[in-house]
Amino acid sequence: GKVTNVIMTEYQTKELISEFWDTKREYNFCIRSIKKALKGLQFDILKRKGIPIESNVNVEIWFNEDGTIENWSE
């Protein structure tokens, strides 16, 4: 499977986004950039009784200003 959605777990509400980000546009740019950087990842597709199971993967990363990302997961 492929990465289909990217979220920042600490910024789930509009209030938190507006409190910690200069603009919603900046937040959206960051999300799009991270999704683009992760698009090459491939995951095994797990199935239960022949039906694919959706799963969430939490990855702690650091997004650099030059568009590169670093894996900070332990």
N, CA, C and O atoms as a Tripos MOL2 file, in Angstrom:
@<TRIPOS>MOLECULE
protein
  296   295    74     0     0
PROTEIN
NO_CHARGES

@<TRIPOS>ATOM
      1 N           0.8210   -1.1750    0.0000 N.3       1 GLY1
      2 CA          0.0000    0.0000    0.0000 C.3       1 GLY1
      3 C           0.8710    1.2460    0.0000 C.2       1 GLY1
      4 O           2.0800    1.1870    0.2200 O.2       1 GLY1
      5 N           0.2290    2.3570   -0.2500 N.am      2 LYS2
      6 CA          0.9110    3.6400   -0.3190 C.3       2 LYS2
      7 C           0.3840    4.5870    0.7430 C.2       2 LYS2
      8 O          -0.6770    4.3650    1.3260 O.2       2 LYS2
      9 N           1.1440    5.6480    0.9850 N.am      3 VAL3
     10 CA          0.7110    6.6920    1.9080 C.3       3 VAL3
     11 C          -0.4390    7.4450    1.2470 C.2       3 VAL3
     12 O          -0.2850    7.9900    0.1540 O.2       3 VAL3
     13 N          -1.5910    7.4740    1.9140 N.am      4 THR4
     14 CA         -2.7550    8.1530    1.3450 C.3       4 THR4
     15 C          -3.1470    9.4070    2.1110 C.2       4 THR4
     16 O          -3.8660   10.2540    1.5810 O.2       4 THR4
     17 N          -2.6870    9.5350    3.3410 N.am      5 ASN5
     18 CA         -3.0640   10.6800    4.1450 C.3       5 ASN5
     19 C          -1.9420   11.0120    5.1180 C.2       5 ASN5
     20 O          -1.2770   10.1200    5.6450 O.2       5 ASN5
     21 N          -1.7420   12.2960    5.3480 N.am      6 VAL6
     22 CA         -0.7420   12.7600    6.3010 C.3       6 VAL6
     23 C          -1.4330   13.7280    7.2480 C.2       6 VAL6
     24 O          -2.1240   14.6480    6.8110 O.2       6 VAL6
     25 N          -1.2440   13.5190    8.5460 N.am      7 ILE7
     26 CA         -1.7640   14.4570    9.5350 C.3       7 ILE7
     27 C          -0.6750   14.7320   10.5610 C.2       7 ILE7
     28 O           0.2570   13.9460   10.7300 O.2       7 ILE7
     29 N          -0.8100   15.8490   11.2310 N.am      8 MET8
     30 CA          0.0730   16.1470   12.3540 C.3       8 MET8
     31 C          -0.7540   15.9220   13.6050 C.2       8 MET8
     32 O          -1.7230   16.6390   13.8580 O.2       8 MET8
     33 N          -0.3710   14.9340   14.3790 N.am      9 THR9
     34 CA         -1.1800   14.5260   15.5220 C.3       9 THR9
     35 C          -1.3460   15.6090   16.5730 C.2       9 THR9
     36 O          -2.3290   15.5960   17.3140 O.2       9 THR9
     37 N          -0.4220   16.5350   16.6540 N.am     10 GLU10
     38 CA         -0.5050   17.5800   17.6720 C.3      10 GLU10
     39 C          -1.3590   18.7640   17.2370 C.2      10 GLU10
     40 O          -1.6780   19.6230   18.0590 O.2      10 GLU10
     41 N          -1.7340   18.8260   15.9670 N.am     11 TYR11
     42 CA         -2.5020   19.9610   15.4490 C.3      11 TYR11
     43 C          -3.7710   19.4540   14.7710 C.2      11 TYR11
     44 O          -3.8840   19.5050   13.5460 O.2      11 TYR11
     45 N          -4.7160   18.9720   15.5510 N.am     12 GLN12
     46 CA         -5.9190   18.3710   15.0100 C.3      12 GLN12
     47 C          -7.1090   19.3300   14.9150 C.2      12 GLN12
     48 O          -8.1000   19.0060   14.2610 O.2      12 GLN12
     49 N          -7.0310   20.4910   15.5480 N.am     13 THR13
     50 CA         -8.1530   21.4250   15.5050 C.3      13 THR13
     51 C          -7.7220   22.7390   14.8600 C.2      13 THR13
     52 O          -6.5380   23.0760   14.8410 O.2      13 THR13
     53 N          -8.6970   23.4740   14.3330 N.am     14 LYS14
     54 CA         -8.3990   24.7730   13.7230 C.3      14 LYS14
     55 C          -7.7900   25.7320   14.7380 C.2      14 LYS14
     56 O          -6.9420   26.5560   14.3950 O.2      14 LYS14
     57 N          -8.2290   25.6200   15.9900 N.am     15 GLU15
     58 CA         -7.7120   26.5020   17.0360 C.3      15 GLU15
     59 C          -6.2220   26.2620   17.2690 C.2      15 GLU15
     60 O          -5.4480   27.2110   17.3890 O.2      15 GLU15
     61 N          -5.8230   24.9920   17.3310 N.am     16 LEU16
     62 CA         -4.4020   24.6750   17.5390 C.3      16 LEU16
     63 C          -3.5630   25.0890   16.3410 C.2      16 LEU16
     64 O          -2.4430   25.5750   16.5000 O.2      16 LEU16
     65 N          -4.1000   24.8970   15.1460 N.am     17 ILE17
     66 CA         -3.3650   25.2970   13.9360 C.3      17 ILE17
     67 C          -3.1510   26.8010   13.9430 C.2      17 ILE17
     68 O          -2.0390   27.2660   13.6900 O.2      17 ILE17
     69 N          -4.2020   27.5730   14.2310 N.am     18 SER18
     70 CA         -4.0640   29.0320   14.2250 C.3      18 SER18
     71 C          -3.1730   29.5310   15.3660 C.2      18 SER18
     72 O          -2.5480   30.5850   15.2480 O.2      18 SER18
     73 N          -3.1140   28.7800   16.4670 N.am     19 GLU19
     74 CA         -2.2760   29.1790   17.5960 C.3      19 GLU19
     75 C          -0.7910   28.9660   17.3180 C.2      19 GLU19
     76 O           0.0330   29.7910   17.7130 O.2      19 GLU19
     77 N          -0.4380   27.8680   16.6430 N.am     20 PHE20
     78 CA          0.9670   27.5030   16.4760 C.3      20 PHE20
     79 C           1.5330   27.7660   15.0830 C.2      20 PHE20
     80 O           2.7500   27.7260   14.9060 O.2      20 PHE20
     81 N           0.6910   28.0320   14.0980 N.am     21 TRP21
     82 CA          1.1470   28.2830   12.7290 C.3      21 TRP21
     83 C           0.7980   29.7120   12.3410 C.2      21 TRP21
     84 O          -0.2220   30.2470   12.7750 O.2      21 TRP21
     85 N           1.6450   30.3290   11.5250 N.am     22 ASP22
     86 CA          1.3790   31.7050   11.0910 C.3      22 ASP22
     87 C           0.0860   31.7750   10.2780 C.2      22 ASP22
     88 O          -0.7480   32.6540   10.4960 O.2      22 ASP22
     89 N          -0.0690   30.8330    9.3350 N.am     23 THR23
     90 CA         -1.2770   30.8050    8.5080 C.3      23 THR23
     91 C          -1.6690   29.3650    8.2320 C.2      23 THR23
     92 O          -0.8370   28.4620    8.3230 O.2      23 THR23
     93 N          -2.9150   29.1500    7.9000 N.am     24 LYS24
     94 CA         -3.3910   27.8170    7.4950 C.3      24 LYS24
     95 C          -2.6830   27.3860    6.2060 C.2      24 LYS24
     96 O          -2.4300   26.2000    5.9930 O.2      24 LYS24
     97 N          -2.3710   28.3570    5.3580 N.am     25 ARG25
     98 CA         -1.6680   28.0700    4.1110 C.3      25 ARG25
     99 C          -0.2880   27.4590    4.3820 C.2      25 ARG25
    100 O           0.1270   26.5220    3.7000 O.2      25 ARG25
    101 N           0.4140   27.9950    5.3770 N.am     26 GLU26
    102 CA          1.7250   27.4670    5.7590 C.3      26 GLU26
    103 C           1.5920   26.0210    6.2610 C.2      26 GLU26
    104 O           2.3870   25.1540    5.8980 O.2      26 GLU26
    105 N           0.5850   25.7770    7.0920 N.am     27 TYR27
    106 CA          0.3190   24.4300    7.6050 C.3      27 TYR27
    107 C           0.0370   23.4690    6.4460 C.2      27 TYR27
    108 O           0.6020   22.3770    6.4000 O.2      27 TYR27
    109 N          -0.8270   23.8640    5.5170 N.am     28 ASN28
    110 CA         -1.1680   23.0120    4.3740 C.3      28 ASN28
    111 C           0.0410   22.7490    3.4910 C.2      28 ASN28
    112 O           0.2010   21.6410    2.9800 O.2      28 ASN28
    113 N           0.9020   23.7570    3.3000 N.am     29 PHE29
    114 CA          2.1200   23.5700    2.5220 C.3      29 PHE29
    115 C           2.9970   22.5040    3.1630 C.2      29 PHE29
    116 O           3.5500   21.6500    2.4710 O.2      29 PHE29
    117 N           3.1210   22.5550    4.4730 N.am     30 CYS30
    118 CA          3.9330   21.5810    5.1990 C.3      30 CYS30
    119 C           3.3640   20.1720    5.0310 C.2      30 CYS30
    120 O           4.1130   19.2310    4.7670 O.2      30 CYS30
    121 N           2.0510   20.0190    5.1800 N.am     31 ILE31
    122 CA          1.3980   18.7160    5.0140 C.3      31 ILE31
    123 C           1.6330   18.1770    3.6010 C.2      31 ILE31
    124 O           1.9930   17.0120    3.4320 O.2      31 ILE31
    125 N           1.4280   19.0230    2.5880 N.am     32 ARG32
    126 CA          1.6360   18.5890    1.1960 C.3      32 ARG32
    127 C           3.0880   18.1880    0.9420 C.2      32 ARG32
    128 O           3.3530   17.2010    0.2560 O.2      32 ARG32
    129 N           4.0250   18.9550    1.4980 N.am     33 SER33
    130 CA          5.4500   18.6570    1.3110 C.3      33 SER33
    131 C           5.8270   17.3300    1.9640 C.2      33 SER33
    132 O           6.5920   16.5510    1.3940 O.2      33 SER33
    133 N           5.3020   17.0750    3.1330 N.am     34 ILE34
    134 CA          5.5950   15.8170    3.8220 C.3      34 ILE34
    135 C           4.9890   14.6480    3.0470 C.2      34 ILE34
    136 O           5.6390   13.6170    2.8760 O.2      34 ILE34
    137 N           3.7610   14.8000    2.5810 N.am     35 LYS35
    138 CA          3.1200   13.7310    1.8070 C.3      35 LYS35
    139 C           3.9250   13.4470    0.5370 C.2      35 LYS35
    140 O           4.1000   12.2880    0.1610 O.2      35 LYS35
    141 N           4.4120   14.4920   -0.1180 N.am     36 LYS36
    142 CA          5.2270   14.3220   -1.3210 C.3      36 LYS36
    143 C           6.5240   13.5800   -0.9960 C.2      36 LYS36
    144 O           6.9550   12.7100   -1.7530 O.2      36 LYS36
    145 N           7.1460   13.9290    0.1380 N.am     37 ALA37
    146 CA          8.4010   13.2820    0.5330 C.3      37 ALA37
    147 C           8.1940   11.8040    0.8820 C.2      37 ALA37
    148 O           9.1080   10.9960    0.7170 O.2      37 ALA37
    149 N           6.9930   11.4480    1.3650 N.am     38 LEU38
    150 CA          6.7160   10.0650    1.7800 C.3      38 LEU38
    151 C           6.0620    9.2180    0.6950 C.2      38 LEU38
    152 O           5.8130    8.0320    0.9090 O.2      38 LEU38
    153 N           5.7770    9.8120   -0.4730 N.am     39 LYS39
    154 CA          5.0230    9.0860   -1.4930 C.3      39 LYS39
    155 C           5.7260    7.8290   -2.0040 C.2      39 LYS39
    156 O           5.0670    6.9280   -2.5230 O.2      39 LYS39
    157 N           7.0350    7.7520   -1.8710 N.am     40 GLY40
    158 CA          7.7660    6.5910   -2.3410 C.3      40 GLY40
    159 C           7.7010    5.3850   -1.4100 C.2      40 GLY40
    160 O           8.1280    4.2950   -1.7900 O.2      40 GLY40
    161 N           7.1770    5.5600   -0.2040 N.am     41 LEU41
    162 CA          7.0840    4.4410    0.7350 C.3      41 LEU41
    163 C           6.0680    3.4090    0.2680 C.2      41 LEU41
    164 O           5.0060    3.7590   -0.2460 O.2      41 LEU41
    165 N           6.3970    2.1550    0.4480 N.am     42 GLN42
    166 CA          5.5000    1.0560    0.1060 C.3      42 GLN42
    167 C           5.3310    0.1680    1.3320 C.2      42 GLN42
    168 O           6.3010   -0.1510    2.0190 O.2      42 GLN42
    169 N           4.0990   -0.2250    1.5980 N.am     43 PHE43
    170 CA          3.7980   -1.0860    2.7290 C.3      43 PHE43
    171 C           3.1270   -2.3550    2.2350 C.2      43 PHE43
    172 O           2.4410   -2.3400    1.2130 O.2      43 PHE43
    173 N           3.3190   -3.4530    2.9550 N.am     44 ASP44
    174 CA          2.6000   -4.6790    2.6440 C.3      44 ASP44
    175 C           1.1140   -4.4530    2.9010 C.2      44 ASP44
    176 O           0.7340   -3.7530    3.8390 O.2      44 ASP44
    177 N           0.2920   -5.0470    2.0670 N.am     45 ILE45
    178 CA         -1.1520   -4.9380    2.2510 C.3      45 ILE45
    179 C          -1.6090   -6.1600    3.0380 C.2      45 ILE45
    180 O          -1.5150   -7.2920    2.5630 O.2      45 ILE45
    181 N          -2.1030   -5.9150    4.2430 N.am     46 LEU46
    182 CA         -2.6080   -6.9920    5.0850 C.3      46 LEU46
    183 C          -4.0850   -7.1940    4.7950 C.2      46 LEU46
    184 O          -4.8320   -6.2310    4.6240 O.2      46 LEU46
    185 N          -4.4980   -8.4480    4.7420 N.am     47 LYS47
    186 CA         -5.8950   -8.7570    4.4600 C.3      47 LYS47
    187 C          -6.4600   -9.6660    5.5260 C.2      47 LYS47
    188 O          -5.7560  -10.5090    6.0810 O.2      47 LYS47
    189 N          -7.7300   -9.4890    5.8050 N.am     48 ARG48
    190 CA         -8.4730  -10.3630    6.6990 C.3      48 ARG48
    191 C          -9.6560  -10.8910    5.9020 C.2      48 ARG48
    192 O         -10.5140  -10.1290    5.4560 O.2      48 ARG48
    193 N          -9.6860  -12.2030    5.7300 N.am     49 LYS49
    194 CA        -10.7240  -12.8580    4.9220 C.3      49 LYS49
    195 C         -10.7940  -12.2540    3.5190 C.2      49 LYS49
    196 O         -11.8750  -12.0810    2.9570 O.2      49 LYS49
    197 N          -9.6260  -11.9390    2.9670 N.am     50 GLY50
    198 CA         -9.5390  -11.4130    1.6120 C.3      50 GLY50
    199 C          -9.8060   -9.9290    1.4720 C.2      50 GLY50
    200 O          -9.7320   -9.4030    0.3610 O.2      50 GLY50
    201 N         -10.1130   -9.2390    2.5500 N.am     51 ILE51
    202 CA        -10.4130   -7.8080    2.4920 C.3      51 ILE51
    203 C          -9.2400   -7.0290    3.0870 C.2      51 ILE51
    204 O          -8.8200   -7.3010    4.2110 O.2      51 ILE51
    205 N          -8.7090   -6.0560    2.3280 N.am     52 PRO52
    206 CA         -7.5790   -5.2650    2.8520 C.3      52 PRO52
    207 C          -7.9450   -4.5490    4.1510 C.2      52 PRO52
    208 O          -9.0540   -4.0370    4.3050 O.2      52 PRO52
    209 N          -6.9940   -4.5260    5.0730 N.am     53 ILE53
    210 CA         -7.1770   -3.8690    6.3580 C.3      53 ILE53
    211 C          -6.4560   -2.5300    6.3020 C.2      53 ILE53
    212 O          -5.2760   -2.4630    5.9590 O.2      53 ILE53
    213 N          -7.1720   -1.4720    6.6410 N.am     54 GLU54
    214 CA         -6.5470   -0.1570    6.7050 C.3      54 GLU54
    215 C          -5.7910   -0.0400    8.0180 C.2      54 GLU54
    216 O          -6.2930   -0.4420    9.0680 O.2      54 GLU54
    217 N          -4.5850    0.5120    7.9590 N.am     55 SER55
    218 CA         -3.8200    0.6890    9.1900 C.3      55 SER55
    219 C          -3.1510    2.0520    9.1860 C.2      55 SER55
    220 O          -2.8620    2.6190    8.1320 O.2      55 SER55
    221 N          -2.9140    2.5600   10.3690 N.am     56 ASN56
    222 CA         -2.2280    3.8400   10.5380 C.3      56 ASN56
    223 C          -0.8080    3.5750   10.9990 C.2      56 ASN56
    224 O          -0.5650    2.6950   11.8250 O.2      56 ASN56
    225 N           0.1190    4.3360   10.4650 N.am     57 VAL57
    226 CA          1.5150    4.2310   10.8480 C.3      57 VAL57
    227 C           1.9500    5.6000   11.3490 C.2      57 VAL57
    228 O           1.8490    6.5890   10.6230 O.2      57 VAL57
    229 N           2.4260    5.6620   12.5720 N.am     58 ASN58
    230 CA          2.9240    6.9110   13.1290 C.3      58 ASN58
    231 C           4.4280    6.9840   12.9250 C.2      58 ASN58
    232 O           5.1690    6.0930   13.3400 O.2      58 ASN58
    233 N           4.8630    8.0490   12.2850 N.am     59 VAL59
    234 CA          6.2770    8.2550   12.0220 C.3      59 VAL59
    235 C           6.6350    9.6330   12.5500 C.2      59 VAL59
    236 O           5.9970   10.6240   12.1930 O.2      59 VAL59
    237 N           7.6410    9.7000   13.3900 N.am     60 GLU60
    238 CA          8.0920   10.9840   13.9060 C.3      60 GLU60
    239 C           9.2050   11.4850   12.9940 C.2      60 GLU60
    240 O          10.2740   10.8810   12.9070 O.2      60 GLU60
    241 N           8.9370   12.5990   12.3150 N.am     61 ILE61
    242 CA          9.9240   13.1340   11.3700 C.3      61 ILE61
    243 C          10.1710   14.6020   11.6580 C.2      61 ILE61
    244 O           9.3970   15.2630   12.3510 O.2      61 ILE61
    245 N          11.2620   15.0900   11.1090 N.am     62 TRP62
    246 CA         11.5830   16.5120   11.1430 C.3      62 TRP62
    247 C          11.6430   16.9820    9.7050 C.2      62 TRP62
    248 O          12.3350   16.3900    8.8770 O.2      62 TRP62
    249 N          10.9120   18.0530    9.4070 N.am     63 PHE63
    250 CA         10.8400   18.6020    8.0620 C.3      63 PHE63
    251 C          11.7850   19.7910    7.9790 C.2      63 PHE63
    252 O          11.5780   20.7950    8.6600 O.2      63 PHE63
    253 N          12.8280   19.6890    7.1460 N.am     64 ASN64
    254 CA         13.8050   20.7590    6.9960 C.3      64 ASN64
    255 C          13.3160   21.8120    6.0070 C.2      64 ASN64
    256 O          12.4720   21.5190    5.1600 O.2      64 ASN64
    257 N          13.8320   23.0240    6.1040 N.am     65 GLU65
    258 CA         13.4230   24.1040    5.2210 C.3      65 GLU65
    259 C          13.7430   23.8330    3.7600 C.2      65 GLU65
    260 O          13.0990   24.3990    2.8770 O.2      65 GLU65
    261 N          14.7290   22.9760    3.4860 N.am     66 ASP66
    262 CA         15.0840   22.6660    2.1000 C.3      66 ASP66
    263 C          14.1970   21.5630    1.5020 C.2      66 ASP66
    264 O          14.4330   21.1280    0.3750 O.2      66 ASP66
    265 N          13.1850   21.1120    2.2470 N.am     67 GLY67
    266 CA         12.2430   20.1170    1.7390 C.3      67 GLY67
    267 C          12.6130   18.6810    2.0610 C.2      67 GLY67
    268 O          11.8600   17.7620    1.7390 O.2      67 GLY67
    269 N          13.7590   18.4740    2.6920 N.am     68 THR68
    270 CA         14.1350   17.1140    3.0600 C.3      68 THR68
    271 C          13.5370   16.7740    4.4180 C.2      68 THR68
    272 O          13.2060   17.6640    5.2030 O.2      68 THR68
    273 N          13.4010   15.4780    4.6880 N.am     69 ILE69
    274 CA         12.8790   15.0510    5.9810 C.3      69 ILE69
    275 C          13.8790   14.1280    6.6520 C.2      69 ILE69
    276 O          14.6620   13.4490    5.9880 O.2      69 ILE69
    277 N          13.8420   14.1130    7.9670 N.am     70 GLU70
    278 CA         14.6860   13.2270    8.7660 C.3      70 GLU70
    279 C          13.7770   12.3500    9.6200 C.2      70 GLU70
    280 O          12.7930   12.8330   10.1800 O.2      70 GLU70
    281 N          14.1000   11.0780    9.7180 N.am     71 ASN71
    282 CA         13.3490   10.1510   10.5410 C.3      71 ASN71
    283 C          13.7950   10.3090   11.9810 C.2      71 ASN71
    284 O          14.9490   10.0340   12.3090 O.2      71 ASN71
    285 N          12.8800   10.7560   12.8550 N.am     72 TRP72
    286 CA         13.1800   10.9090   14.2700 C.3      72 TRP72
    287 C          12.5040    9.8280   15.0930 C.2      72 TRP72
    288 O          12.4840    9.9170   16.3210 O.2      72 TRP72
    289 N          11.9550    8.8140   14.4530 N.am     73 SER73
    290 CA         11.2960    7.7230   15.1870 C.3      73 SER73
    291 C          12.3390    6.9280   15.9330 C.2      73 SER73
    292 O          13.4730    6.7720   15.4800 O.2      73 SER73
    293 N          11.9360    6.4280   17.0870 N.am     74 GLU74
    294 CA         12.8460    5.5940   17.8850 C.3      74 GLU74
    295 C          12.6790    4.1430   17.5420 C.2      74 GLU74
    296 O          13.3610    3.2910   18.1120 O.2      74 GLU74
@<TRIPOS>BOND
     1     1     2 1
     2     2     3 1
     3     3     4 2
     4     3     5 am
     5     5     6 1
     6     6     7 1
     7     7     8 2
     8     7     9 am
     9     9    10 1
    10    10    11 1
    11    11    12 2
    12    11    13 am
    13    13    14 1
    14    14    15 1
    15    15    16 2
    16    15    17 am
    17    17    18 1
    18    18    19 1
    19    19    20 2
    20    19    21 am
    21    21    22 1
    22    22    23 1
    23    23    24 2
    24    23    25 am
    25    25    26 1
    26    26    27 1
    27    27    28 2
    28    27    29 am
    29    29    30 1
    30    30    31 1
    31    31    32 2
    32    31    33 am
    33    33    34 1
    34    34    35 1
    35    35    36 2
    36    35    37 am
    37    37    38 1
    38    38    39 1
    39    39    40 2
    40    39    41 am
    41    41    42 1
    42    42    43 1
    43    43    44 2
    44    43    45 am
    45    45    46 1
    46    46    47 1
    47    47    48 2
    48    47    49 am
    49    49    50 1
    50    50    51 1
    51    51    52 2
    52    51    53 am
    53    53    54 1
    54    54    55 1
    55    55    56 2
    56    55    57 am
    57    57    58 1
    58    58    59 1
    59    59    60 2
    60    59    61 am
    61    61    62 1
    62    62    63 1
    63    63    64 2
    64    63    65 am
    65    65    66 1
    66    66    67 1
    67    67    68 2
    68    67    69 am
    69    69    70 1
    70    70    71 1
    71    71    72 2
    72    71    73 am
    73    73    74 1
    74    74    75 1
    75    75    76 2
    76    75    77 am
    77    77    78 1
    78    78    79 1
    79    79    80 2
    80    79    81 am
    81    81    82 1
    82    82    83 1
    83    83    84 2
    84    83    85 am
    85    85    86 1
    86    86    87 1
    87    87    88 2
    88    87    89 am
    89    89    90 1
    90    90    91 1
    91    91    92 2
    92    91    93 am
    93    93    94 1
    94    94    95 1
    95    95    96 2
    96    95    97 am
    97    97    98 1
    98    98    99 1
    99    99   100 2
   100    99   101 am
   101   101   102 1
   102   102   103 1
   103   103   104 2
   104   103   105 am
   105   105   106 1
   106   106   107 1
   107   107   108 2
   108   107   109 am
   109   109   110 1
   110   110   111 1
   111   111   112 2
   112   111   113 am
   113   113   114 1
   114   114   115 1
   115   115   116 2
   116   115   117 am
   117   117   118 1
   118   118   119 1
   119   119   120 2
   120   119   121 am
   121   121   122 1
   122   122   123 1
   123   123   124 2
   124   123   125 am
   125   125   126 1
   126   126   127 1
   127   127   128 2
   128   127   129 am
   129   129   130 1
   130   130   131 1
   131   131   132 2
   132   131   133 am
   133   133   134 1
   134   134   135 1
   135   135   136 2
   136   135   137 am
   137   137   138 1
   138   138   139 1
   139   139   140 2
   140   139   141 am
   141   141   142 1
   142   142   143 1
   143   143   144 2
   144   143   145 am
   145   145   146 1
   146   146   147 1
   147   147   148 2
   148   147   149 am
   149   149   150 1
   150   150   151 1
   151   151   152 2
   152   151   153 am
   153   153   154 1
   154   154   155 1
   155   155   156 2
   156   155   157 am
   157   157   158 1
   158   158   159 1
   159   159   160 2
   160   159   161 am
   161   161   162 1
   162   162   163 1
   163   163   164 2
   164   163   165 am
   165   165   166 1
   166   166   167 1
   167   167   168 2
   168   167   169 am
   169   169   170 1
   170   170   171 1
   171   171   172 2
   172   171   173 am
   173   173   174 1
   174   174   175 1
   175   175   176 2
   176   175   177 am
   177   177   178 1
   178   178   179 1
   179   179   180 2
   180   179   181 am
   181   181   182 1
   182   182   183 1
   183   183   184 2
   184   183   185 am
   185   185   186 1
   186   186   187 1
   187   187   188 2
   188   187   189 am
   189   189   190 1
   190   190   191 1
   191   191   192 2
   192   191   193 am
   193   193   194 1
   194   194   195 1
   195   195   196 2
   196   195   197 am
   197   197   198 1
   198   198   199 1
   199   199   200 2
   200   199   201 am
   201   201   202 1
   202   202   203 1
   203   203   204 2
   204   203   205 am
   205   205   206 1
   206   206   207 1
   207   207   208 2
   208   207   209 am
   209   209   210 1
   210   210   211 1
   211   211   212 2
   212   211   213 am
   213   213   214 1
   214   214   215 1
   215   215   216 2
   216   215   217 am
   217   217   218 1
   218   218   219 1
   219   219   220 2
   220   219   221 am
   221   221   222 1
   222   222   223 1
   223   223   224 2
   224   223   225 am
   225   225   226 1
   226   226   227 1
   227   227   228 2
   228   227   229 am
   229   229   230 1
   230   230   231 1
   231   231   232 2
   232   231   233 am
   233   233   234 1
   234   234   235 1
   235   235   236 2
   236   235   237 am
   237   237   238 1
   238   238   239 1
   239   239   240 2
   240   239   241 am
   241   241   242 1
   242   242   243 1
   243   243   244 2
   244   243   245 am
   245   245   246 1
   246   246   247 1
   247   247   248 2
   248   247   249 am
   249   249   250 1
   250   250   251 1
   251   251   252 2
   252   251   253 am
   253   253   254 1
   254   254   255 1
   255   255   256 2
   256   255   257 am
   257   257   258 1
   258   258   259 1
   259   259   260 2
   260   259   261 am
   261   261   262 1
   262   262   263 1
   263   263   264 2
   264   263   265 am
   265   265   266 1
   266   266   267 1
   267   267   268 2
   268   267   269 am
   269   269   270 1
   270   270   271 1
   271   271   272 2
   272   271   273 am
   273   273   274 1
   274   274   275 1
   275   275   276 2
   276   275   277 am
   277   277   278 1
   278   278   279 1
   279   279   280 2
   280   279   281 am
   281   281   282 1
   282   282   283 1
   283   283   284 2
   284   283   285 am
   285   285   286 1
   286   286   287 1
   287   287   288 2
   288   287   289 am
   289   289   290 1
   290   290   291 1
   291   291   292 2
   292   291   293 am
   293   293   294 1
   294   294   295 1
   295   295   296 2
@<TRIPOS>SUBSTRUCTURE
     1 GLY1         2 RESIDUE 1 A GLY
     2 LYS2         6 RESIDUE 1 A LYS
     3 VAL3        10 RESIDUE 1 A VAL
     4 THR4        14 RESIDUE 1 A THR
     5 ASN5        18 RESIDUE 1 A ASN
     6 VAL6        22 RESIDUE 1 A VAL
     7 ILE7        26 RESIDUE 1 A ILE
     8 MET8        30 RESIDUE 1 A MET
     9 THR9        34 RESIDUE 1 A THR
    10 GLU10       38 RESIDUE 1 A GLU
    11 TYR11       42 RESIDUE 1 A TYR
    12 GLN12       46 RESIDUE 1 A GLN
    13 THR13       50 RESIDUE 1 A THR
    14 LYS14       54 RESIDUE 1 A LYS
    15 GLU15       58 RESIDUE 1 A GLU
    16 LEU16       62 RESIDUE 1 A LEU
    17 ILE17       66 RESIDUE 1 A ILE
    18 SER18       70 RESIDUE 1 A SER
    19 GLU19       74 RESIDUE 1 A GLU
    20 PHE20       78 RESIDUE 1 A PHE
    21 TRP21       82 RESIDUE 1 A TRP
    22 ASP22       86 RESIDUE 1 A ASP
    23 THR23       90 RESIDUE 1 A THR
    24 LYS24       94 RESIDUE 1 A LYS
    25 ARG25       98 RESIDUE 1 A ARG
    26 GLU26      102 RESIDUE 1 A GLU
    27 TYR27      106 RESIDUE 1 A TYR
    28 ASN28      110 RESIDUE 1 A ASN
    29 PHE29      114 RESIDUE 1 A PHE
    30 CYS30      118 RESIDUE 1 A CYS
    31 ILE31      122 RESIDUE 1 A ILE
    32 ARG32      126 RESIDUE 1 A ARG
    33 SER33      130 RESIDUE 1 A SER
    34 ILE34      134 RESIDUE 1 A ILE
    35 LYS35      138 RESIDUE 1 A LYS
    36 LYS36      142 RESIDUE 1 A LYS
    37 ALA37      146 RESIDUE 1 A ALA
    38 LEU38      150 RESIDUE 1 A LEU
    39 LYS39      154 RESIDUE 1 A LYS
    40 GLY40      158 RESIDUE 1 A GLY
    41 LEU41      162 RESIDUE 1 A LEU
    42 GLN42      166 RESIDUE 1 A GLN
    43 PHE43      170 RESIDUE 1 A PHE
    44 ASP44      174 RESIDUE 1 A ASP
    45 ILE45      178 RESIDUE 1 A ILE
    46 LEU46      182 RESIDUE 1 A LEU
    47 LYS47      186 RESIDUE 1 A LYS
    48 ARG48      190 RESIDUE 1 A ARG
    49 LYS49      194 RESIDUE 1 A LYS
    50 GLY50      198 RESIDUE 1 A GLY
    51 ILE51      202 RESIDUE 1 A ILE
    52 PRO52      206 RESIDUE 1 A PRO
    53 ILE53      210 RESIDUE 1 A ILE
    54 GLU54      214 RESIDUE 1 A GLU
    55 SER55      218 RESIDUE 1 A SER
    56 ASN56      222 RESIDUE 1 A ASN
    57 VAL57      226 RESIDUE 1 A VAL
    58 ASN58      230 RESIDUE 1 A ASN
    59 VAL59      234 RESIDUE 1 A VAL
    60 GLU60      238 RESIDUE 1 A GLU
    61 ILE61      242 RESIDUE 1 A ILE
    62 TRP62      246 RESIDUE 1 A TRP
    63 PHE63      250 RESIDUE 1 A PHE
    64 ASN64      254 RESIDUE 1 A ASN
    65 GLU65      258 RESIDUE 1 A GLU
    66 ASP66      262 RESIDUE 1 A ASP
    67 GLY67      266 RESIDUE 1 A GLY
    68 THR68      270 RESIDUE 1 A THR
    69 ILE69      274 RESIDUE 1 A ILE
    70 GLU70      278 RESIDUE 1 A GLU
    71 ASN71      282 RESIDUE 1 A ASN
    72 TRP72      286 RESIDUE 1 A TRP
    73 SER73      290 RESIDUE 1 A SER
    74 GLU74      294 RESIDUE 1 A GLU
